[in-house]
Amino acid sequence: GENVEQHPSTLSVQEGDSAVIKCTYSDSASNYFPWYKQELGKRPQLIIDIRSNVGEKKDQRIAVTLNKTAKHFSLHITETQPEDSAVYFCAASKSGSQGNLIFGKGTKLSVKP
Amino acid sequence: DTGVSQDPRHKITKRGQNVTFRCDPISEHNRLYWYRQTLGQGPEFLTYFQNEAQLEKSRLLSDRFSAERPKGSFSTLEIQRTEQGDSAMYLCASSSPDTGLEQYFGPGTRLTVT
């Protein structure tokens, strides 16, 4: 079946450094790729998303890139801050579905001050 | 608070009991989704409504699970004859007809089956 693989599972960076999280999807018909941030005990929060007709999208310190040919997409966080520490999930839409998102297993990001 | 709300936030029940959770989506969001999240995993899709119609169900949704959205507003998820493996966070999300694919999550209901 369709799946989304996410790497790394944990990532530790120094404050001010960049962080990159990568995901690979299997369903070539997927056309929507959101990223969620989940702090401990909180709801997943949509932070950025990209559609298959776009290669890159940026929102302040956060950017997402999409390579449809290779079926992978990445989250880039620049100038990391301690408040960026959280678990980040990537997801891909399931083809033929209006709402079924397939999530990766998450990346626990720790930003050390 | 105009975000997605869920009730209760926590539920402890004994194996074999039935439980029901409620989700209130963001006002005017016509799509509503249920997910399940276990520790260390991403959310797993369970089912999806557009207005009152249940349009998609995951294989994860066994016969013991049933979801409704009778008036196209709030939704309920019922689990009958709970099992220990049902222990998880049950998340609800909604999206609007304008943005479609952007899903906004509620705080979840944490179910513990003893």
PDB file of C-alpha atoms in Angstrom:
ATOM      1  CA  GLY A   1       0.000   0.000   0.000  1.00  0.00           C
ATOM      2  CA  GLU A   2       0.909   3.643  -0.044  1.00  0.00           C
ATOM      3  CA  ASN A   3       3.394   4.827   2.538  1.00  0.00           C
ATOM      4  CA  VAL A   4       5.518   7.806   3.503  1.00  0.00           C
ATOM      5  CA  GLU A   5       9.008   7.371   4.886  1.00  0.00           C
ATOM      6  CA  GLN A   6      10.523  10.151   6.973  1.00  0.00           C
ATOM      7  CA  HIS A   7      14.144  10.712   8.024  1.00  0.00           C
ATOM      8  CA  PRO A   8      15.769  11.265  10.394  1.00  0.00           C
ATOM      9  CA  SER A   9      13.688  10.098  13.329  1.00  0.00           C
ATOM     10  CA  THR A  10      15.587  12.430  15.654  1.00  0.00           C
ATOM     11  CA  LEU A  11      17.562  15.572  14.892  1.00  0.00           C
ATOM     12  CA  SER A  12      19.536  17.754  17.260  1.00  0.00           C
ATOM     13  CA  VAL A  13      20.908  21.136  16.172  1.00  0.00           C
ATOM     14  CA  GLN A  14      22.403  24.191  17.794  1.00  0.00           C
ATOM     15  CA  GLU A  15      20.339  27.337  17.937  1.00  0.00           C
ATOM     16  CA  GLY A  16      20.868  29.330  14.751  1.00  0.00           C
ATOM     17  CA  ASP A  17      21.761  26.297  12.617  1.00  0.00           C
ATOM     18  CA  SER A  18      19.564  24.922   9.845  1.00  0.00           C
ATOM     19  CA  ALA A  19      17.515  21.734  10.051  1.00  0.00           C
ATOM     20  CA  VAL A  20      16.430  19.544   7.159  1.00  0.00           C
ATOM     21  CA  ILE A  21      13.868  16.739   7.304  1.00  0.00           C
ATOM     22  CA  LYS A  22      13.272  14.489   4.302  1.00  0.00           C
ATOM     23  CA  CYS A  23      10.311  12.398   3.228  1.00  0.00           C
ATOM     24  CA  THR A  24       9.742   9.916   0.431  1.00  0.00           C
ATOM     25  CA  TYR A  25       6.321   8.866  -0.800  1.00  0.00           C
ATOM     26  CA  SER A  26       5.260   5.855  -2.819  1.00  0.00           C
ATOM     27  CA  ASP A  27       2.035   7.008  -4.518  1.00  0.00           C
ATOM     28  CA  SER A  28       3.057   8.779  -7.708  1.00  0.00           C
ATOM     29  CA  ALA A  29      -0.433  10.309  -7.958  1.00  0.00           C
ATOM     30  CA  SER A  30      -0.141  12.127  -4.620  1.00  0.00           C
ATOM     31  CA  ASN A  31      -0.600  15.846  -5.228  1.00  0.00           C
ATOM     32  CA  TYR A  32      -0.611  17.514  -1.797  1.00  0.00           C
ATOM     33  CA  PHE A  33       2.159  17.482   0.810  1.00  0.00           C
ATOM     34  CA  PRO A  34       1.622  19.205   4.167  1.00  0.00           C
ATOM     35  CA  TRP A  35       3.979  19.473   7.119  1.00  0.00           C
ATOM     36  CA  TYR A  36       2.740  19.490  10.710  1.00  0.00           C
ATOM     37  CA  LYS A  37       4.463  20.495  13.938  1.00  0.00           C
ATOM     38  CA  GLN A  38       3.354  18.767  17.124  1.00  0.00           C
ATOM     39  CA  GLU A  39       4.548  19.930  20.501  1.00  0.00           C
ATOM     40  CA  LEU A  40       4.273  17.572  23.445  1.00  0.00           C
ATOM     41  CA  GLY A  41       0.655  17.068  24.412  1.00  0.00           C
ATOM     42  CA  LYS A  42      -0.601  19.472  21.747  1.00  0.00           C
ATOM     43  CA  ARG A  43      -2.499  19.104  18.489  1.00  0.00           C
ATOM     44  CA  PRO A  44      -0.654  18.766  15.148  1.00  0.00           C
ATOM     45  CA  GLN A  45      -0.314  22.269  13.699  1.00  0.00           C
ATOM     46  CA  LEU A  46      -0.141  22.836   9.939  1.00  0.00           C
ATOM     47  CA  ILE A  47       2.994  24.888   9.291  1.00  0.00           C
ATOM     48  CA  ILE A  48       3.448  24.743   5.524  1.00  0.00           C
ATOM     49  CA  ASP A  49       2.237  22.734   2.553  1.00  0.00           C
ATOM     50  CA  ILE A  50       3.019  22.316  -1.125  1.00  0.00           C
ATOM     51  CA  ARG A  51       1.048  21.106  -4.098  1.00  0.00           C
ATOM     52  CA  SER A  52       2.426  18.979  -6.900  1.00  0.00           C
ATOM     53  CA  ASN A  53       2.437  21.807  -9.436  1.00  0.00           C
ATOM     54  CA  VAL A  54       4.994  23.757  -7.377  1.00  0.00           C
ATOM     55  CA  GLY A  55       8.634  22.888  -6.742  1.00  0.00           C
ATOM     56  CA  GLU A  56       9.359  25.088  -3.753  1.00  0.00           C
ATOM     57  CA  LYS A  57       7.493  27.209  -1.232  1.00  0.00           C
ATOM     58  CA  LYS A  58       8.847  29.470   1.463  1.00  0.00           C
ATOM     59  CA  ASP A  59       7.323  31.108   4.520  1.00  0.00           C
ATOM     60  CA  GLN A  60       9.787  33.149   6.574  1.00  0.00           C
ATOM     61  CA  ARG A  61      12.274  30.666   8.113  1.00  0.00           C
ATOM     62  CA  ILE A  62      10.489  27.602   6.746  1.00  0.00           C
ATOM     63  CA  ALA A  63      10.689  26.234   3.216  1.00  0.00           C
ATOM     64  CA  VAL A  64       9.532  23.045   1.532  1.00  0.00           C
ATOM     65  CA  THR A  65      10.900  21.560  -1.685  1.00  0.00           C
ATOM     66  CA  LEU A  66       9.281  18.887  -3.826  1.00  0.00           C
ATOM     67  CA  ASN A  67      10.916  16.579  -6.379  1.00  0.00           C
ATOM     68  CA  LYS A  68       8.069  14.757  -8.142  1.00  0.00           C
ATOM     69  CA  THR A  69      10.366  12.648 -10.268  1.00  0.00           C
ATOM     70  CA  ALA A  70      12.170  11.243  -7.267  1.00  0.00           C
ATOM     71  CA  LYS A  71       8.994  11.296  -5.147  1.00  0.00           C
ATOM     72  CA  HIS A  72      10.540  13.087  -2.249  1.00  0.00           C
ATOM     73  CA  PHE A  73      10.007  16.355  -0.437  1.00  0.00           C
ATOM     74  CA  SER A  74      11.902  18.134   2.306  1.00  0.00           C
ATOM     75  CA  LEU A  75      11.344  20.661   5.079  1.00  0.00           C
ATOM     76  CA  HIS A  76      14.027  23.260   5.675  1.00  0.00           C
ATOM     77  CA  ILE A  77      14.120  25.380   8.812  1.00  0.00           C
ATOM     78  CA  THR A  78      16.738  28.133   8.923  1.00  0.00           C
ATOM     79  CA  GLU A  79      18.007  30.078  11.940  1.00  0.00           C
ATOM     80  CA  THR A  80      16.493  27.544  14.316  1.00  0.00           C
ATOM     81  CA  GLN A  81      15.242  28.674  17.704  1.00  0.00           C
ATOM     82  CA  PRO A  82      14.529  26.663  20.881  1.00  0.00           C
ATOM     83  CA  GLU A  83      10.782  27.092  20.261  1.00  0.00           C
ATOM     84  CA  ASP A  84      11.194  25.126  17.021  1.00  0.00           C
ATOM     85  CA  SER A  85      11.766  22.025  19.182  1.00  0.00           C
ATOM     86  CA  ALA A  86       8.888  19.625  18.482  1.00  0.00           C
ATOM     87  CA  VAL A  87       7.966  16.549  16.467  1.00  0.00           C
ATOM     88  CA  TYR A  88       7.495  17.294  12.779  1.00  0.00           C
ATOM     89  CA  PHE A  89       5.339  15.109  10.542  1.00  0.00           C
ATOM     90  CA  CYS A  90       5.247  15.058   6.771  1.00  0.00           C
ATOM     91  CA  ALA A  91       2.207  13.733   4.913  1.00  0.00           C
ATOM     92  CA  ALA A  92       1.115  12.956   1.379  1.00  0.00           C
ATOM     93  CA  SER A  93      -2.388  12.832  -0.025  1.00  0.00           C
ATOM     94  CA  LYS A  94      -3.688   9.469  -1.130  1.00  0.00           C
ATOM     95  CA  SER A  95      -4.639   9.370  -4.795  1.00  0.00           C
ATOM     96  CA  GLY A  96      -8.334   9.089  -5.433  1.00  0.00           C
ATOM     97  CA  SER A  97      -9.104  10.458  -1.991  1.00  0.00           C
ATOM     98  CA  GLN A  98     -10.369  13.881  -0.982  1.00  0.00           C
ATOM     99  CA  GLY A  99      -9.075  13.709   2.520  1.00  0.00           C
ATOM    100  CA  ASN A 100      -6.930  10.727   3.276  1.00  0.00           C
ATOM    101  CA  LEU A 101      -3.481  11.930   4.343  1.00  0.00           C
ATOM    102  CA  ILE A 102      -0.726   9.383   4.823  1.00  0.00           C
ATOM    103  CA  PHE A 103       1.695  10.530   7.511  1.00  0.00           C
ATOM    104  CA  GLY A 104       5.336   9.759   8.113  1.00  0.00           C
ATOM    105  CA  LYS A 105       6.463   8.546  11.522  1.00  0.00           C
ATOM    106  CA  GLY A 106       7.761  11.919  12.586  1.00  0.00           C
ATOM    107  CA  THR A 107      11.070  13.629  13.354  1.00  0.00           C
ATOM    108  CA  LYS A 108      11.829  14.819  16.852  1.00  0.00           C
ATOM    109  CA  LEU A 109      13.745  18.070  16.477  1.00  0.00           C
ATOM    110  CA  SER A 110      15.707  19.418  19.432  1.00  0.00           C
ATOM    111  CA  VAL A 111      17.222  22.887  19.206  1.00  0.00           C
ATOM    112  CA  LYS A 112      19.865  23.445  21.853  1.00  0.00           C
ATOM    113  CA  PRO A 113      20.350  27.032  23.066  1.00  0.00           C
TER     114      PRO A 113
ATOM    115  CA  ASP B   1     -11.755  29.597  20.522  1.00  0.00           C
ATOM    116  CA  THR B   2     -12.823  29.078  16.938  1.00  0.00           C
ATOM    117  CA  GLY B   3     -10.647  26.030  16.274  1.00  0.00           C
ATOM    118  CA  VAL B   4     -11.617  22.366  16.157  1.00  0.00           C
ATOM    119  CA  SER B   5     -12.766  21.153  19.568  1.00  0.00           C
ATOM    120  CA  GLN B   6     -13.038  17.611  20.916  1.00  0.00           C
ATOM    121  CA  ASP B   7     -14.716  16.158  23.947  1.00  0.00           C
ATOM    122  CA  PRO B   8     -13.732  14.546  26.224  1.00  0.00           C
ATOM    123  CA  ARG B   9      -9.995  15.230  26.254  1.00  0.00           C
ATOM    124  CA  HIS B  10      -9.284  12.075  28.215  1.00  0.00           C
ATOM    125  CA  LYS B  11     -11.224   8.858  28.637  1.00  0.00           C
ATOM    126  CA  ILE B  12     -10.317   5.833  30.718  1.00  0.00           C
ATOM    127  CA  THR B  13     -12.503   2.807  30.238  1.00  0.00           C
ATOM    128  CA  LYS B  14     -12.468  -0.883  30.986  1.00  0.00           C
ATOM    129  CA  ARG B  15     -12.090  -3.466  28.269  1.00  0.00           C
ATOM    130  CA  GLY B  16     -15.431  -4.371  26.791  1.00  0.00           C
ATOM    131  CA  GLN B  17     -17.117  -1.035  27.458  1.00  0.00           C
ATOM    132  CA  ASN B  18     -18.419   1.297  24.765  1.00  0.00           C
ATOM    133  CA  VAL B  19     -17.110   4.835  24.379  1.00  0.00           C
ATOM    134  CA  THR B  20     -18.200   7.823  22.308  1.00  0.00           C
ATOM    135  CA  PHE B  21     -16.187  10.870  21.353  1.00  0.00           C
ATOM    136  CA  ARG B  22     -17.395  14.156  19.935  1.00  0.00           C
ATOM    137  CA  CYS B  23     -15.760  16.539  17.474  1.00  0.00           C
ATOM    138  CA  ASP B  24     -16.898  20.062  16.623  1.00  0.00           C
ATOM    139  CA  PRO B  25     -15.199  21.328  13.464  1.00  0.00           C
ATOM    140  CA  ILE B  26     -14.311  24.897  12.603  1.00  0.00           C
ATOM    141  CA  SER B  27     -17.483  26.753  11.702  1.00  0.00           C
ATOM    142  CA  GLU B  28     -18.366  26.439   7.992  1.00  0.00           C
ATOM    143  CA  HIS B  29     -15.854  23.651   7.417  1.00  0.00           C
ATOM    144  CA  ASN B  30     -17.782  21.043   5.480  1.00  0.00           C
ATOM    145  CA  ARG B  31     -15.166  18.306   5.614  1.00  0.00           C
ATOM    146  CA  LEU B  32     -14.384  16.399   8.793  1.00  0.00           C
ATOM    147  CA  TYR B  33     -11.783  13.688   9.362  1.00  0.00           C
ATOM    148  CA  TRP B  34     -10.989  11.222  12.118  1.00  0.00           C
ATOM    149  CA  TYR B  35      -7.447   9.949  12.724  1.00  0.00           C
ATOM    150  CA  ARG B  36      -5.851   7.731  15.329  1.00  0.00           C
ATOM    151  CA  GLN B  37      -2.353   8.378  16.696  1.00  0.00           C
ATOM    152  CA  THR B  38      -0.344   6.010  18.843  1.00  0.00           C
ATOM    153  CA  LEU B  39       2.827   6.892  20.696  1.00  0.00           C
ATOM    154  CA  GLY B  40       5.743   7.606  18.399  1.00  0.00           C
ATOM    155  CA  GLN B  41       3.670   7.374  15.232  1.00  0.00           C
ATOM    156  CA  GLY B  42       2.037   9.779  12.845  1.00  0.00           C
ATOM    157  CA  PRO B  43      -1.738  10.072  12.660  1.00  0.00           C
ATOM    158  CA  GLU B  44      -3.497   7.242  10.782  1.00  0.00           C
ATOM    159  CA  PHE B  45      -6.591   8.027   8.754  1.00  0.00           C
ATOM    160  CA  LEU B  46      -9.837   6.435   9.935  1.00  0.00           C
ATOM    161  CA  THR B  47     -12.713   8.081   8.102  1.00  0.00           C
ATOM    162  CA  TYR B  48     -13.863  11.245   6.355  1.00  0.00           C
ATOM    163  CA  PHE B  49     -17.150  13.134   5.958  1.00  0.00           C
ATOM    164  CA  GLN B  50     -18.218  15.748   3.495  1.00  0.00           C
ATOM    165  CA  ASN B  51     -21.226  17.416   5.071  1.00  0.00           C
ATOM    166  CA  GLU B  52     -23.247  14.501   6.487  1.00  0.00           C
ATOM    167  CA  ALA B  53     -22.018  11.914   3.999  1.00  0.00           C
ATOM    168  CA  GLN B  54     -19.331   9.469   5.083  1.00  0.00           C
ATOM    169  CA  LEU B  55     -17.271   9.218   1.911  1.00  0.00           C
ATOM    170  CA  GLU B  56     -14.294   7.138   2.926  1.00  0.00           C
ATOM    171  CA  LYS B  57     -13.404   4.566   5.565  1.00  0.00           C
ATOM    172  CA  SER B  58     -10.044   3.019   6.324  1.00  0.00           C
ATOM    173  CA  ARG B  59      -9.484  -0.689   6.739  1.00  0.00           C
ATOM    174  CA  LEU B  60      -8.411   0.283  10.256  1.00  0.00           C
ATOM    175  CA  LEU B  61     -12.046   1.064  11.026  1.00  0.00           C
ATOM    176  CA  SER B  62     -13.278  -2.334  12.191  1.00  0.00           C
ATOM    177  CA  ASP B  63     -16.929  -3.229  12.711  1.00  0.00           C
ATOM    178  CA  ARG B  64     -16.602  -2.070  16.321  1.00  0.00           C
ATOM    179  CA  PHE B  65     -16.050   1.504  15.164  1.00  0.00           C
ATOM    180  CA  SER B  66     -18.805   3.741  13.855  1.00  0.00           C
ATOM    181  CA  ALA B  67     -18.797   7.420  13.014  1.00  0.00           C
ATOM    182  CA  GLU B  68     -21.664   9.774  12.319  1.00  0.00           C
ATOM    183  CA  ARG B  69     -22.184  13.363  11.325  1.00  0.00           C
ATOM    184  CA  PRO B  70     -25.977  13.575  11.261  1.00  0.00           C
ATOM    185  CA  LYS B  71     -26.466  17.264  10.515  1.00  0.00           C
ATOM    186  CA  GLY B  72     -23.233  18.003   8.771  1.00  0.00           C
ATOM    187  CA  SER B  73     -21.843  19.858  11.789  1.00  0.00           C
ATOM    188  CA  PHE B  74     -20.404  17.937  14.764  1.00  0.00           C
ATOM    189  CA  SER B  75     -19.384  14.305  14.493  1.00  0.00           C
ATOM    190  CA  THR B  76     -19.257  11.383  16.893  1.00  0.00           C
ATOM    191  CA  LEU B  77     -16.955   8.377  16.887  1.00  0.00           C
ATOM    192  CA  GLU B  78     -18.142   5.345  18.836  1.00  0.00           C
ATOM    193  CA  ILE B  79     -16.049   2.333  19.740  1.00  0.00           C
ATOM    194  CA  GLN B  80     -17.959  -0.708  20.920  1.00  0.00           C
ATOM    195  CA  ARG B  81     -16.515  -3.492  23.073  1.00  0.00           C
ATOM    196  CA  THR B  82     -13.241  -1.661  23.538  1.00  0.00           C
ATOM    197  CA  GLU B  83      -9.964  -3.598  23.489  1.00  0.00           C
ATOM    198  CA  GLN B  84      -6.589  -2.644  24.935  1.00  0.00           C
ATOM    199  CA  GLY B  85      -5.301  -2.137  21.403  1.00  0.00           C
ATOM    200  CA  ASP B  86      -7.785   0.709  20.993  1.00  0.00           C
ATOM    201  CA  SER B  87      -5.764   2.816  23.427  1.00  0.00           C
ATOM    202  CA  ALA B  88      -4.583   5.815  21.422  1.00  0.00           C
ATOM    203  CA  MET B  89      -5.123   9.499  20.758  1.00  0.00           C
ATOM    204  CA  TYR B  90      -8.169  10.048  18.540  1.00  0.00           C
ATOM    205  CA  LEU B  91      -7.780  13.196  16.496  1.00  0.00           C
ATOM    206  CA  CYS B  92     -10.379  15.078  14.537  1.00  0.00           C
ATOM    207  CA  ALA B  93      -9.606  17.536  11.741  1.00  0.00           C
ATOM    208  CA  SER B  94     -11.645  19.739   9.453  1.00  0.00           C
ATOM    209  CA  SER B  95     -11.157  21.584   6.203  1.00  0.00           C
ATOM    210  CA  SER B  96     -13.100  24.237   4.351  1.00  0.00           C
ATOM    211  CA  PRO B  97     -14.671  24.064   0.911  1.00  0.00           C
ATOM    212  CA  ASP B  98     -12.405  26.936  -0.156  1.00  0.00           C
ATOM    213  CA  THR B  99      -9.017  25.519   0.787  1.00  0.00           C
ATOM    214  CA  GLY B 100     -10.084  21.899   0.518  1.00  0.00           C
ATOM    215  CA  LEU B 101      -6.944  20.007   1.339  1.00  0.00           C
ATOM    216  CA  GLU B 102      -5.688  21.993   4.358  1.00  0.00           C
ATOM    217  CA  GLN B 103      -6.692  20.061   7.448  1.00  0.00           C
ATOM    218  CA  TYR B 104      -6.772  21.662  10.897  1.00  0.00           C
ATOM    219  CA  PHE B 105      -6.633  19.364  13.881  1.00  0.00           C
ATOM    220  CA  GLY B 106      -8.387  19.374  17.217  1.00  0.00           C
ATOM    221  CA  PRO B 107      -6.603  18.656  20.520  1.00  0.00           C
ATOM    222  CA  GLY B 108      -7.601  15.001  20.458  1.00  0.00           C
ATOM    223  CA  THR B 109      -9.218  12.568  22.870  1.00  0.00           C
ATOM    224  CA  ARG B 110      -6.786  10.288  24.647  1.00  0.00           C
ATOM    225  CA  LEU B 111      -8.354   6.883  25.223  1.00  0.00           C
ATOM    226  CA  THR B 112      -6.918   4.438  27.735  1.00  0.00           C
ATOM    227  CA  VAL B 113      -8.454   0.966  27.857  1.00  0.00           C
ATOM    228  CA  THR B 114      -7.581  -0.957  31.009  1.00  0.00           C
TER     229      THR B 114
END
